[in-house]
Every structure is written in structure tokens, then in C-alpha cells.
PDB file of C-alpha atoms in Angstrom:
ATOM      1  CA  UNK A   1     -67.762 -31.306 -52.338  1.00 66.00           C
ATOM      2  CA  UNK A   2     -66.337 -27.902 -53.675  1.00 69.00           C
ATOM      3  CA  UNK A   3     -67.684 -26.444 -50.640  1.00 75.00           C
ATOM      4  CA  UNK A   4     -65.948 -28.961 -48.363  1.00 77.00           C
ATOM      5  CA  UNK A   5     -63.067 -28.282 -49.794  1.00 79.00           C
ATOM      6  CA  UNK A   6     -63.040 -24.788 -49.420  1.00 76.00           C
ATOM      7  CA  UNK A   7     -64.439 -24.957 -46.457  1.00 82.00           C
ATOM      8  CA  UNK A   8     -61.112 -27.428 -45.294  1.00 83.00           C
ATOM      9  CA  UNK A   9     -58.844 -24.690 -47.003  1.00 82.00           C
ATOM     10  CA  UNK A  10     -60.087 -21.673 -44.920  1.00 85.00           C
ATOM     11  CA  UNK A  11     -59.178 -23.835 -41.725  1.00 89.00           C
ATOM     12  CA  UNK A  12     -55.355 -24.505 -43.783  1.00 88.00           C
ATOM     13  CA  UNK A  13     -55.794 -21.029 -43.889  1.00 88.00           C
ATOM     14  CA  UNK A  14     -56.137 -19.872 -40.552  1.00 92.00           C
ATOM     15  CA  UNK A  15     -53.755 -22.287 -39.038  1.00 92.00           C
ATOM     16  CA  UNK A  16     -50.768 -20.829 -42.008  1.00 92.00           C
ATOM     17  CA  UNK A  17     -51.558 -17.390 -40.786  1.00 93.00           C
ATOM     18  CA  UNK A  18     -51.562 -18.137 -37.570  1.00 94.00           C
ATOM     19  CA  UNK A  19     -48.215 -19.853 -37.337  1.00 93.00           C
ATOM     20  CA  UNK A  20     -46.674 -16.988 -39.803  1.00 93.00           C
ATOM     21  CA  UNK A  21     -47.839 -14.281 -37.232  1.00 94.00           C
ATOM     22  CA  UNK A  22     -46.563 -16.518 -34.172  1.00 95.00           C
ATOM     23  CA  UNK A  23     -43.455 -16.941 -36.154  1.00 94.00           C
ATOM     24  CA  UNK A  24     -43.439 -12.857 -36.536  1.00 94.00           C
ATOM     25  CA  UNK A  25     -44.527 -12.375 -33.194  1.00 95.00           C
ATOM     26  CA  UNK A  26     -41.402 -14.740 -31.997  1.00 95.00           C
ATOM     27  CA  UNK A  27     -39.357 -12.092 -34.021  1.00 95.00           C
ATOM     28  CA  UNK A  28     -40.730  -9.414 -32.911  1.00 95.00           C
ATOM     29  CA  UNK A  29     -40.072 -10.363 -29.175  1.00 97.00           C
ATOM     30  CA  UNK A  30     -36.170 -11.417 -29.985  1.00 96.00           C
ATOM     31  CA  UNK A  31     -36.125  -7.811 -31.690  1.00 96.00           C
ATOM     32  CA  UNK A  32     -37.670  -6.197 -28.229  1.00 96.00           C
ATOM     33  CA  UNK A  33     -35.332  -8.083 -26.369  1.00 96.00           C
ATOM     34  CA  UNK A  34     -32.923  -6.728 -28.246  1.00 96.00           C
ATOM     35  CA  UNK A  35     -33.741  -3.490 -27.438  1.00 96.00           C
ATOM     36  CA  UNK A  36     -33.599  -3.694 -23.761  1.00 97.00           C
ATOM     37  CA  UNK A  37     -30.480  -5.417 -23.660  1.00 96.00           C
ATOM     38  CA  UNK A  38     -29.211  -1.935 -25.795  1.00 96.00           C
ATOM     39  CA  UNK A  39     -30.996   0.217 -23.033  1.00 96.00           C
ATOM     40  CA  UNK A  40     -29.716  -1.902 -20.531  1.00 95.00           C
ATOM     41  CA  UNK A  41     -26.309  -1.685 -22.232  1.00 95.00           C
ATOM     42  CA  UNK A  42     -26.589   1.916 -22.458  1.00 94.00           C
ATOM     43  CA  UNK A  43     -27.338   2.569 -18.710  1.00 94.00           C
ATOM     44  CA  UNK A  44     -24.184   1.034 -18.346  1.00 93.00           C
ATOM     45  CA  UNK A  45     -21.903   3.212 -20.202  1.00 93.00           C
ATOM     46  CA  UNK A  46     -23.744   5.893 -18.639  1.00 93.00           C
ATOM     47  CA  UNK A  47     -23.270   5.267 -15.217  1.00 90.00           C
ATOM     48  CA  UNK A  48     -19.556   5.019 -15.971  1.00 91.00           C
ATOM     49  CA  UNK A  49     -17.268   8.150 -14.744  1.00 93.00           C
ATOM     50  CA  UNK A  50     -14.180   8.374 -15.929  1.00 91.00           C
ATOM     51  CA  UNK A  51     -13.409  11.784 -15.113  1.00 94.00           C
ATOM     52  CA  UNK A  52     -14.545  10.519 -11.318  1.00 95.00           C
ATOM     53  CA  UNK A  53     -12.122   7.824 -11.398  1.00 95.00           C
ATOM     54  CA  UNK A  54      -9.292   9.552 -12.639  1.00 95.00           C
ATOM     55  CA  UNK A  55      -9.475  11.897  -9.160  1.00 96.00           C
ATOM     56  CA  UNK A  56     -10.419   8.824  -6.961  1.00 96.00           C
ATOM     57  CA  UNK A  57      -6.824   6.970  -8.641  1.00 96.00           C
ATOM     58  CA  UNK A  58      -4.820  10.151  -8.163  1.00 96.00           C
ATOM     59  CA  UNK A  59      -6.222  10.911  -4.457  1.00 97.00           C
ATOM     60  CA  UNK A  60      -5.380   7.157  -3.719  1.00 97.00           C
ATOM     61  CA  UNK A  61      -1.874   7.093  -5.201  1.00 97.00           C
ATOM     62  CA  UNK A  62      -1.612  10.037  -2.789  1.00 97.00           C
ATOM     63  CA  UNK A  63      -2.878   8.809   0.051  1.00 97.00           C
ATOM     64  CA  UNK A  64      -0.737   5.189  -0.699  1.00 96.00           C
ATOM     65  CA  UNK A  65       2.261   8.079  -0.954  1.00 97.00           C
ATOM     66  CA  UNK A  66       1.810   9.464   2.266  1.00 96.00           C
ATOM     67  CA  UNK A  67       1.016   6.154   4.235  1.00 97.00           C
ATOM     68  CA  UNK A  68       4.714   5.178   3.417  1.00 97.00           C
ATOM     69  CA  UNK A  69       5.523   8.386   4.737  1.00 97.00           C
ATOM     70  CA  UNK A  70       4.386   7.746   7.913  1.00 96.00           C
ATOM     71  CA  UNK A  71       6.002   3.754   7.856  1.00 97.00           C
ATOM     72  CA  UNK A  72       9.539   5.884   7.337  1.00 97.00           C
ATOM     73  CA  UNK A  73       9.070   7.918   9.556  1.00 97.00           C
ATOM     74  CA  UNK A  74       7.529   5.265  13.040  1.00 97.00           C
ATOM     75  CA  UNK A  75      10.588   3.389  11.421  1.00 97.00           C
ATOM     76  CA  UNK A  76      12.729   6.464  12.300  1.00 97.00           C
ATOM     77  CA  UNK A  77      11.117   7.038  15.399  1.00 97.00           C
ATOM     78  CA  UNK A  78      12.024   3.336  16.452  1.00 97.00           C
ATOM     79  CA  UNK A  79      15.472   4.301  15.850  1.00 97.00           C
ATOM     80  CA  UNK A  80      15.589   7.514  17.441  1.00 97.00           C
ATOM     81  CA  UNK A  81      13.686   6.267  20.980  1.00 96.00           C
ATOM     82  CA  UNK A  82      16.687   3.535  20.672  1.00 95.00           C
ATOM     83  CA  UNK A  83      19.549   6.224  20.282  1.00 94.00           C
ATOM     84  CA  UNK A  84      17.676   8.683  23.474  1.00 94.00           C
ATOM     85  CA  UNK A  85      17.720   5.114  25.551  1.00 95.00           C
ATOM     86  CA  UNK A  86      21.125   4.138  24.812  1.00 93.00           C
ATOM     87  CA  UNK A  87      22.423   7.920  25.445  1.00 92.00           C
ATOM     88  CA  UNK A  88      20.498   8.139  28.903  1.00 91.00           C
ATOM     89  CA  UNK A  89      22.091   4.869  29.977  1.00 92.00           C
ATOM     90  CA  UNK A  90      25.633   6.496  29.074  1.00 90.00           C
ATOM     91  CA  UNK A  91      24.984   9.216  30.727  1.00 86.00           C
ATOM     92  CA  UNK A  92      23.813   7.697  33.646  1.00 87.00           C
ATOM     93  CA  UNK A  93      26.682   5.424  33.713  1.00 87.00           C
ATOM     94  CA  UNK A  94      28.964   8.487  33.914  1.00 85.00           C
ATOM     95  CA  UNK A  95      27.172  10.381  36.633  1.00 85.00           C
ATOM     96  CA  UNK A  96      29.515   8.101  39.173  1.00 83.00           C
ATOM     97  CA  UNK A  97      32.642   7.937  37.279  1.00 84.00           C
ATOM     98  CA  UNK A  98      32.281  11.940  36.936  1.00 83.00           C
ATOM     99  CA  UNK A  99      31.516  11.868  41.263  1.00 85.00           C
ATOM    100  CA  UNK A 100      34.637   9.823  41.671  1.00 85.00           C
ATOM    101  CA  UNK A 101      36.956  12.292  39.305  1.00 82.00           C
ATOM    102  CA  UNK A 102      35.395  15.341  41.630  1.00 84.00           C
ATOM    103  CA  UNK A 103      35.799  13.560  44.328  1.00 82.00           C
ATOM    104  CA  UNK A 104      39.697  13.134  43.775  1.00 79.00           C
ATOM    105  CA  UNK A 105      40.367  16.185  42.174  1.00 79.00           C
ATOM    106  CA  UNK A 106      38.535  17.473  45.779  1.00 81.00           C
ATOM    107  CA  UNK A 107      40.514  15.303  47.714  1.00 79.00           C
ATOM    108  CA  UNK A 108      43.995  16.206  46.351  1.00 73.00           C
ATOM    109  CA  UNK A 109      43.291  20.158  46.775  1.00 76.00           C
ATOM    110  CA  UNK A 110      42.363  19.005  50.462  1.00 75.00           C
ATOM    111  CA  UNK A 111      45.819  17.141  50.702  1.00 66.00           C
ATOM    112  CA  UNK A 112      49.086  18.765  52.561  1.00 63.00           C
ATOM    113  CA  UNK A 113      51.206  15.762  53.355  1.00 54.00           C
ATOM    114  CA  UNK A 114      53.970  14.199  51.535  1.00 46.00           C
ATOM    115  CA  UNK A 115      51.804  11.312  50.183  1.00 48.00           C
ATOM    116  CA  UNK A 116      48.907  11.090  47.856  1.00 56.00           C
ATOM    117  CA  UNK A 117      45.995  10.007  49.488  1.00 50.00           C
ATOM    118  CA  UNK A 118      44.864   8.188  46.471  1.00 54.00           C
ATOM    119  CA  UNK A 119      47.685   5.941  46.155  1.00 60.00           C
ATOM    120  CA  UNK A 120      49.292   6.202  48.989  1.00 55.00           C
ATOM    121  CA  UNK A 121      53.200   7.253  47.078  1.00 65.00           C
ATOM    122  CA  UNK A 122      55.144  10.132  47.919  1.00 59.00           C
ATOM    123  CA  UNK A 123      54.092  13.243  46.289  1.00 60.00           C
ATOM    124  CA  UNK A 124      55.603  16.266  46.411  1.00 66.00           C
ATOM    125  CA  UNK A 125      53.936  19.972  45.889  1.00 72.00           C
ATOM    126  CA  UNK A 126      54.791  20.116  42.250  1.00 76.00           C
ATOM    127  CA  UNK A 127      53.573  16.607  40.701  1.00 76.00           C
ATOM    128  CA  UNK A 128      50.544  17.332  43.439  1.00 69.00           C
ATOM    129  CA  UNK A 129      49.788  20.268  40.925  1.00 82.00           C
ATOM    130  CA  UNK A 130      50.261  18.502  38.061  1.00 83.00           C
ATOM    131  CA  UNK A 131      47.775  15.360  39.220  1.00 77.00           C
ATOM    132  CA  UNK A 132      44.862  17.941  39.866  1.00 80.00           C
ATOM    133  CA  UNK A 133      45.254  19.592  37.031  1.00 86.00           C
ATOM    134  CA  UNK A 134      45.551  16.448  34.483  1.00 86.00           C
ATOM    135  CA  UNK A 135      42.226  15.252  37.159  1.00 82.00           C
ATOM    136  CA  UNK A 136      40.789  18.539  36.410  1.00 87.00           C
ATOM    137  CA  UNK A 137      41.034  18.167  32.562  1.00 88.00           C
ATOM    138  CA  UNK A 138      39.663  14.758  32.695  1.00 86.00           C
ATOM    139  CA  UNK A 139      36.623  15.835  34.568  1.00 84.00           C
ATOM    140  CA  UNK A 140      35.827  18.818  32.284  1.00 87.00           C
ATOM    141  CA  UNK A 141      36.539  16.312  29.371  1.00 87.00           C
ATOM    142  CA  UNK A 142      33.762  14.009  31.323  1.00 86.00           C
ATOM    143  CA  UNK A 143      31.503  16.963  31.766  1.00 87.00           C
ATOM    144  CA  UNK A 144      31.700  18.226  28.259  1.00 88.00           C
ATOM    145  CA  UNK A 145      30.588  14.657  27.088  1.00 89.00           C
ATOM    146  CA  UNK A 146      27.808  14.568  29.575  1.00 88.00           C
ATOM    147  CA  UNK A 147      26.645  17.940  28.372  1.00 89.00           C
ATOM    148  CA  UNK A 148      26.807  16.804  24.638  1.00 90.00           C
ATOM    149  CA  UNK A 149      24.839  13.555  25.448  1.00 89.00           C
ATOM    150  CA  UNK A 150      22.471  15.880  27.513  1.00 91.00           C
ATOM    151  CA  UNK A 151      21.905  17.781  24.528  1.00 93.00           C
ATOM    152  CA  UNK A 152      22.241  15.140  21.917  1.00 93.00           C
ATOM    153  CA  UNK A 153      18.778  13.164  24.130  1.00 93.00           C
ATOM    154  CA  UNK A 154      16.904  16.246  23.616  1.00 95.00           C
ATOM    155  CA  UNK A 155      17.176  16.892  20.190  1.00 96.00           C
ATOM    156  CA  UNK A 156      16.300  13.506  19.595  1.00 96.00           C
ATOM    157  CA  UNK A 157      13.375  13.854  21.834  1.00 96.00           C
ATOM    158  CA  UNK A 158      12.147  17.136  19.942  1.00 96.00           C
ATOM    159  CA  UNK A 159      12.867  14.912  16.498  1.00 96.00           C
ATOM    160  CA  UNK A 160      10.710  12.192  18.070  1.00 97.00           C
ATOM    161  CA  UNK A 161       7.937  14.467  19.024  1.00 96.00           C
ATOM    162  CA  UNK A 162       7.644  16.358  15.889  1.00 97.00           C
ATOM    163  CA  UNK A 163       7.703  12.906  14.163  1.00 97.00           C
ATOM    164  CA  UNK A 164       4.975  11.791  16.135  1.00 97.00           C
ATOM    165  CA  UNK A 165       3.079  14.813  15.653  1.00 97.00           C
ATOM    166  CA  UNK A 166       3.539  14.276  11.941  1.00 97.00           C
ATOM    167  CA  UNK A 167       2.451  10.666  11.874  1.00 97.00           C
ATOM    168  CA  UNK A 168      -0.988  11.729  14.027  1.00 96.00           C
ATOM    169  CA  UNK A 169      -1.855  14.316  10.966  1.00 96.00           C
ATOM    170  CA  UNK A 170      -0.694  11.449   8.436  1.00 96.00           C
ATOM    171  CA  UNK A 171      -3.040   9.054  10.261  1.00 96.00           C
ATOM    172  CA  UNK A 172      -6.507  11.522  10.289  1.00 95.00           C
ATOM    173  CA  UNK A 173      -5.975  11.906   6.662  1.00 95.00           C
ATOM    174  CA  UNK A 174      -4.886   8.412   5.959  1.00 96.00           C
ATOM    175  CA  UNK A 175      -8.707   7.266   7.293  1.00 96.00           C
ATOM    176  CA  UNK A 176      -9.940   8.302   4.114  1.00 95.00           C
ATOM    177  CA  UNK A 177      -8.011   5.995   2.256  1.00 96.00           C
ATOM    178  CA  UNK A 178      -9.621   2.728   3.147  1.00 95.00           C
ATOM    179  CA  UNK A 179     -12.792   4.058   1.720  1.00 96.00           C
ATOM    180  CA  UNK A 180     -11.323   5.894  -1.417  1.00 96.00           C
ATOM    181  CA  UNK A 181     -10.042   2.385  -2.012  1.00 96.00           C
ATOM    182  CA  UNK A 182     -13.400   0.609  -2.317  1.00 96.00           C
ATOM    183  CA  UNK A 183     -14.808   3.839  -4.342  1.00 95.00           C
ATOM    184  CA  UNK A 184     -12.093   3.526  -6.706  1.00 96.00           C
ATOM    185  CA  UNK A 185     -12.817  -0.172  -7.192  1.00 96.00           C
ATOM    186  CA  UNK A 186     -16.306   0.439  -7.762  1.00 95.00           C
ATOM    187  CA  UNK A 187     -15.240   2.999 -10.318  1.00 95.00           C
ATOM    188  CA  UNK A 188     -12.875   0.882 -12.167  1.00 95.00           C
ATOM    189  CA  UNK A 189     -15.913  -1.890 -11.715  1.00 95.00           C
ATOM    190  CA  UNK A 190     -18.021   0.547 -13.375  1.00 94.00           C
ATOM    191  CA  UNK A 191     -15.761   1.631 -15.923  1.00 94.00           C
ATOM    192  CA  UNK A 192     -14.418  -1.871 -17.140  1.00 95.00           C
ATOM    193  CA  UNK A 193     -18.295  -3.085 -17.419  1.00 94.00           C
ATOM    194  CA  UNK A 194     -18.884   0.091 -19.644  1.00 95.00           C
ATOM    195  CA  UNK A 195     -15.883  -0.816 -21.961  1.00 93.00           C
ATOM    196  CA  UNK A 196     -17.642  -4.187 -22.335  1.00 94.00           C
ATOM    197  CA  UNK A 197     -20.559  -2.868 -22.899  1.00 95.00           C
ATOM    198  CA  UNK A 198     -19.680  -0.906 -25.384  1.00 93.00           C
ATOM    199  CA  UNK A 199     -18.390  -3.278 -27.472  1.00 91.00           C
ATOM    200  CA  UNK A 200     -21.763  -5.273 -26.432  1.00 95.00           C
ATOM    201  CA  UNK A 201     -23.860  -2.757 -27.640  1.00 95.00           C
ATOM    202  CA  UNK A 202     -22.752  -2.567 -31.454  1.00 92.00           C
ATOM    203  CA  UNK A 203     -23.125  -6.583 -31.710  1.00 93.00           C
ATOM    204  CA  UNK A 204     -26.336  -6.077 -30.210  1.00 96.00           C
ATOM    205  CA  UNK A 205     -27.915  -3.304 -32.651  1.00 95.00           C
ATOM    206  CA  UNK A 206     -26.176  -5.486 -35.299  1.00 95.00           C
ATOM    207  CA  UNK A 207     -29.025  -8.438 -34.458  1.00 95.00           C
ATOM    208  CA  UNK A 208     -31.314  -5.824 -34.009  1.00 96.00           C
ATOM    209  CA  UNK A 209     -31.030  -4.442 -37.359  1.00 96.00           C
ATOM    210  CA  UNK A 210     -30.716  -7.986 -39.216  1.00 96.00           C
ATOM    211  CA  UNK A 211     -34.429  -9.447 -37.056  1.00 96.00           C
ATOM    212  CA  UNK A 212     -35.556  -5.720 -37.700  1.00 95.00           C
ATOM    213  CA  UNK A 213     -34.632  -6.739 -41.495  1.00 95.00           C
ATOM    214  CA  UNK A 214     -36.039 -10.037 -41.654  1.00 94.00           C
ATOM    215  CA  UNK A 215     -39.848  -8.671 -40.441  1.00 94.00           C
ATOM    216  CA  UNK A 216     -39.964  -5.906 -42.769  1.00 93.00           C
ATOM    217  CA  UNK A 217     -38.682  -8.162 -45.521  1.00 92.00           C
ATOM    218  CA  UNK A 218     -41.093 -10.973 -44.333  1.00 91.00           C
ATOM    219  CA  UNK A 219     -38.119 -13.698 -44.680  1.00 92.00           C
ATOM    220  CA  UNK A 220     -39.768 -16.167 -41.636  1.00 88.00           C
ATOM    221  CA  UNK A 221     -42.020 -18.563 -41.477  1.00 91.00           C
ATOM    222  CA  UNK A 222     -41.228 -19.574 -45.194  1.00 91.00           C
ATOM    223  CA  UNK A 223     -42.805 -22.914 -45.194  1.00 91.00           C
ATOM    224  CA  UNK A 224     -46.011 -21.710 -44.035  1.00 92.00           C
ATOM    225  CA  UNK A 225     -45.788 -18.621 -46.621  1.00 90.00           C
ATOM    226  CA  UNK A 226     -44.931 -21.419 -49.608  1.00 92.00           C
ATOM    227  CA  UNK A 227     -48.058 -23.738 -48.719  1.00 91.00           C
ATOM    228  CA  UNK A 228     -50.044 -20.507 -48.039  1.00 91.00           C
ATOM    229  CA  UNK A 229     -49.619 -19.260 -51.693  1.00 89.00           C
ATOM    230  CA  UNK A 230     -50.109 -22.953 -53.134  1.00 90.00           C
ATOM    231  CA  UNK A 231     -53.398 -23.036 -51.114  1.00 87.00           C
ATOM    232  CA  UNK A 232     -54.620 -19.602 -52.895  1.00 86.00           C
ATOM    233  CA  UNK A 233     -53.738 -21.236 -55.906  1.00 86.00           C
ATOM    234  CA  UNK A 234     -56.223 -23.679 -55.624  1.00 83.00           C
ATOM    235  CA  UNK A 235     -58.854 -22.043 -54.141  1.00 80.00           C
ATOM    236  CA  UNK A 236     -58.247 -19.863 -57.128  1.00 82.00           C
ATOM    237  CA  UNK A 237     -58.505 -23.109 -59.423  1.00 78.00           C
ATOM    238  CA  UNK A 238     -61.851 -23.815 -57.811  1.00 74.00           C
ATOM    239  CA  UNK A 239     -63.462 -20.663 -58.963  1.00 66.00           C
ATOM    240  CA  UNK A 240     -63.267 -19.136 -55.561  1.00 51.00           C
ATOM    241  CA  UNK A 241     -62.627 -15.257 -54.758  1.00 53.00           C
ATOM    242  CA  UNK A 242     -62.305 -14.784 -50.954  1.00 51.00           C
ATOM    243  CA  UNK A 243     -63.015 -11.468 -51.288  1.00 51.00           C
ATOM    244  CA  UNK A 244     -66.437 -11.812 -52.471  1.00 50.00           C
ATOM    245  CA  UNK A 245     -67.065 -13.203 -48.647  1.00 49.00           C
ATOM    246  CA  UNK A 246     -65.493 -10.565 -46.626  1.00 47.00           C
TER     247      UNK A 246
END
């Protein structure tokens, strides 16, 4: 009978130890999971880049800068192809009044008889004089204004064409914004999962350190531990030293 029963305490035994090192070995793959989740955290952080994020942001802000530049100025362009158009129609609605004002200023320097030919009233050598002349003024007036419009459309052309100009070099460097955009929002991607990971990582090292704690203080499987020690007691009470069979 004694060596039944100590026979049925070495299997009571075996079975405690073995659920106190699956208990440790469940501990000791929480505490390795642990671990990876730090490295993983880590890797994280690390692949952050501030400093490369910073440039992308300002180079973007830039580039955002400059693309409203070029809006303001095809807005201005607009405007000025509108002011050329509307300058060439007056203009070309005053090349016939200014032929009719020649014309008549032509025709009364032609004119030796007593009545105007315009009219058809008398008209003597002195108000004859005076009609050319105050003709003669209005035409120059007319030219003058054609000359100023003449001038006016190509100054607004040369605006128009250096504006163009200006939005062609705005638009080569503006195709880098597009993907400046998506590298800053994998930056920010990057550096907003690092912040959280940061704060990840110390909760993490915290459970760590407390399973780390709980192995090396052998604080698991407590049940198991309790009965264990109870079982040595009696094997101790039936005159048994396990060490004299190792």
C-alpha cells in the first residue's frame, strides 16, 4: 500500500509540475510577445522623420503659395485678353469715322464755290477756314485716341505674354506638388503612428516588467504550487526521500 501510494503521488507529481511549467511557459510567451510588440513599436518611431517632414510641409506650403500665384495671375490674364478685345473693337470702330473726318476735311480744301459741299449752305472763304480747321482738330483728336488705343493693345499684349510665360514656369514647378502632397501625408502618417507608439511602448515594457516579475518571483500557477508542497508533505510523512531515487 505505501508503495501505491507513492507510486499515485509521483504521477500528482508530474501532472503539478507539468501544469506549473505550462503555466510559466504561458508567461513566458505573453512576456515574448511583449517584446516584439516593443521591437515592433520601436521600428516605428524609427522610421519616423521629422526633420523630413518639416521640409516636405514647408516645400508644400510653397508650392500651395505659388499655385495661387498662377490662379491671380490666368485671372488677370482673363481680364487683360478682355480689355485688348474691347480696345481692338474701338479702334476698329473708329477706322471709318476717322476716313469720313479725312474725307471732309479733304473735301472742303478741294472746295471753291460759295456753298459747302457737305451741307449744302452758303459758305464763305473765312468760316470755310474755320470748318477745316475745327475738322482738322477733330481728326488729330481721333488720331491721337487711335494711337493711344494702338499702344494701350500692345502693352496689354506684352503684359499678357509675360503673364503667360510666368504661369508656364509656375506650372513645371507646380508638377511636383501633387507628389510632395502624398509624401507629406505619408510623413505625417508616419509621424502620428510614432507619437502613438511612443506612448505604446512605455505601457508595453510596463507589462513586460510586471510578467517579467511574476516568473522570477514564481507568483503563477499557485494552486498547483499549494497542492505540490502539501503532496511533499506527505510523502515526507510516509518516510519517503525522493532523493534517495534520483
Amino acid at each position: 500500500d505505501k508503495l501505491r501510494l507513492l507510486r499515485e503521488m509521483d504521477e500528482q507529481r508530474h501532472e503539478l509540475e507539468k501544469q506549473i511549467d505550462f503555466e510559466r511557459s504561458q508567461l513566458e510567451n505573453e512576456a515574448s510577445g511583449y517584446e516584439a510588440r516593443i521591437n515592433e513599436l520601436q521600428r516605428t518611431i524609427d522610421n519616423a522623420d521629422e526633420g523630413a517632414l518639416t521640409q516636405v510641409s514647408e516645400e508644400v506650403s510653397a508650392l500651395q503659395e505659388l499655385e495661387n500665384q498662377r490662379d491671380t495671375l490666368n485671372d488677370q490674364i482673363l481680364v487683360l485678353e478682355t480689355q485688348r478685345a474691347e480696345m481692338k473693337a474701338a479702334n476698329q470702330a473708329m477706322t471709318p469715322e476717322g476716313k469720313k473726318l479725312r474725307e471732309r476735311v479733304e473735301t472742303l480744301e478741294k472746295t471753291e464755290g460759295a456753298l459747302c459741299p457737305l451741307c449744302g449752305q452758303p459758305l464763305d472763304e473765312e468760316h470755310r477756314h474755320a470748318l477745316i480747321e475745327q475738322l482738322s482738330v477733330e481728326l488729330e483728336t481721333h488720331r491721337t485716341k487711335y494711337r493711344e488705343n494702338q499702344n494701350s493693345t500692345m502693352q496689354v499684349s506684352e503684359q499678357i505674354t509675360e503673364h503667360k510665360e510666368a504661369v508656364k514656369r509656375f506650372e513645371e514647378e507646380l508638377k511636383r506638388l501633387r507628389p510632395l502632397i502624398e509624401q507629406a501625408g505619408k510623413l505625417q502618417a508616419q509621424y502620428d503612428a510614432a507619437q502613438k507608439a511612443a506612448s505604446a511602448i512605455d505601457e508595453t515594457h510596463l507589462l513586460l516588467h510586471s510578467v517579467r516579475d511574476v516568473i522570477e518571483r514564481g507568483d503563477y500557477a499557485l494552486d498547483a504550487r499549494n497542492r505540490l508542497e502539501q503532496l511533499e508533505v506527505q510523502r515526507l510523512e510516509l518516510g519517503y526521500d525522493p532523493t534517495s531515487h534520483d
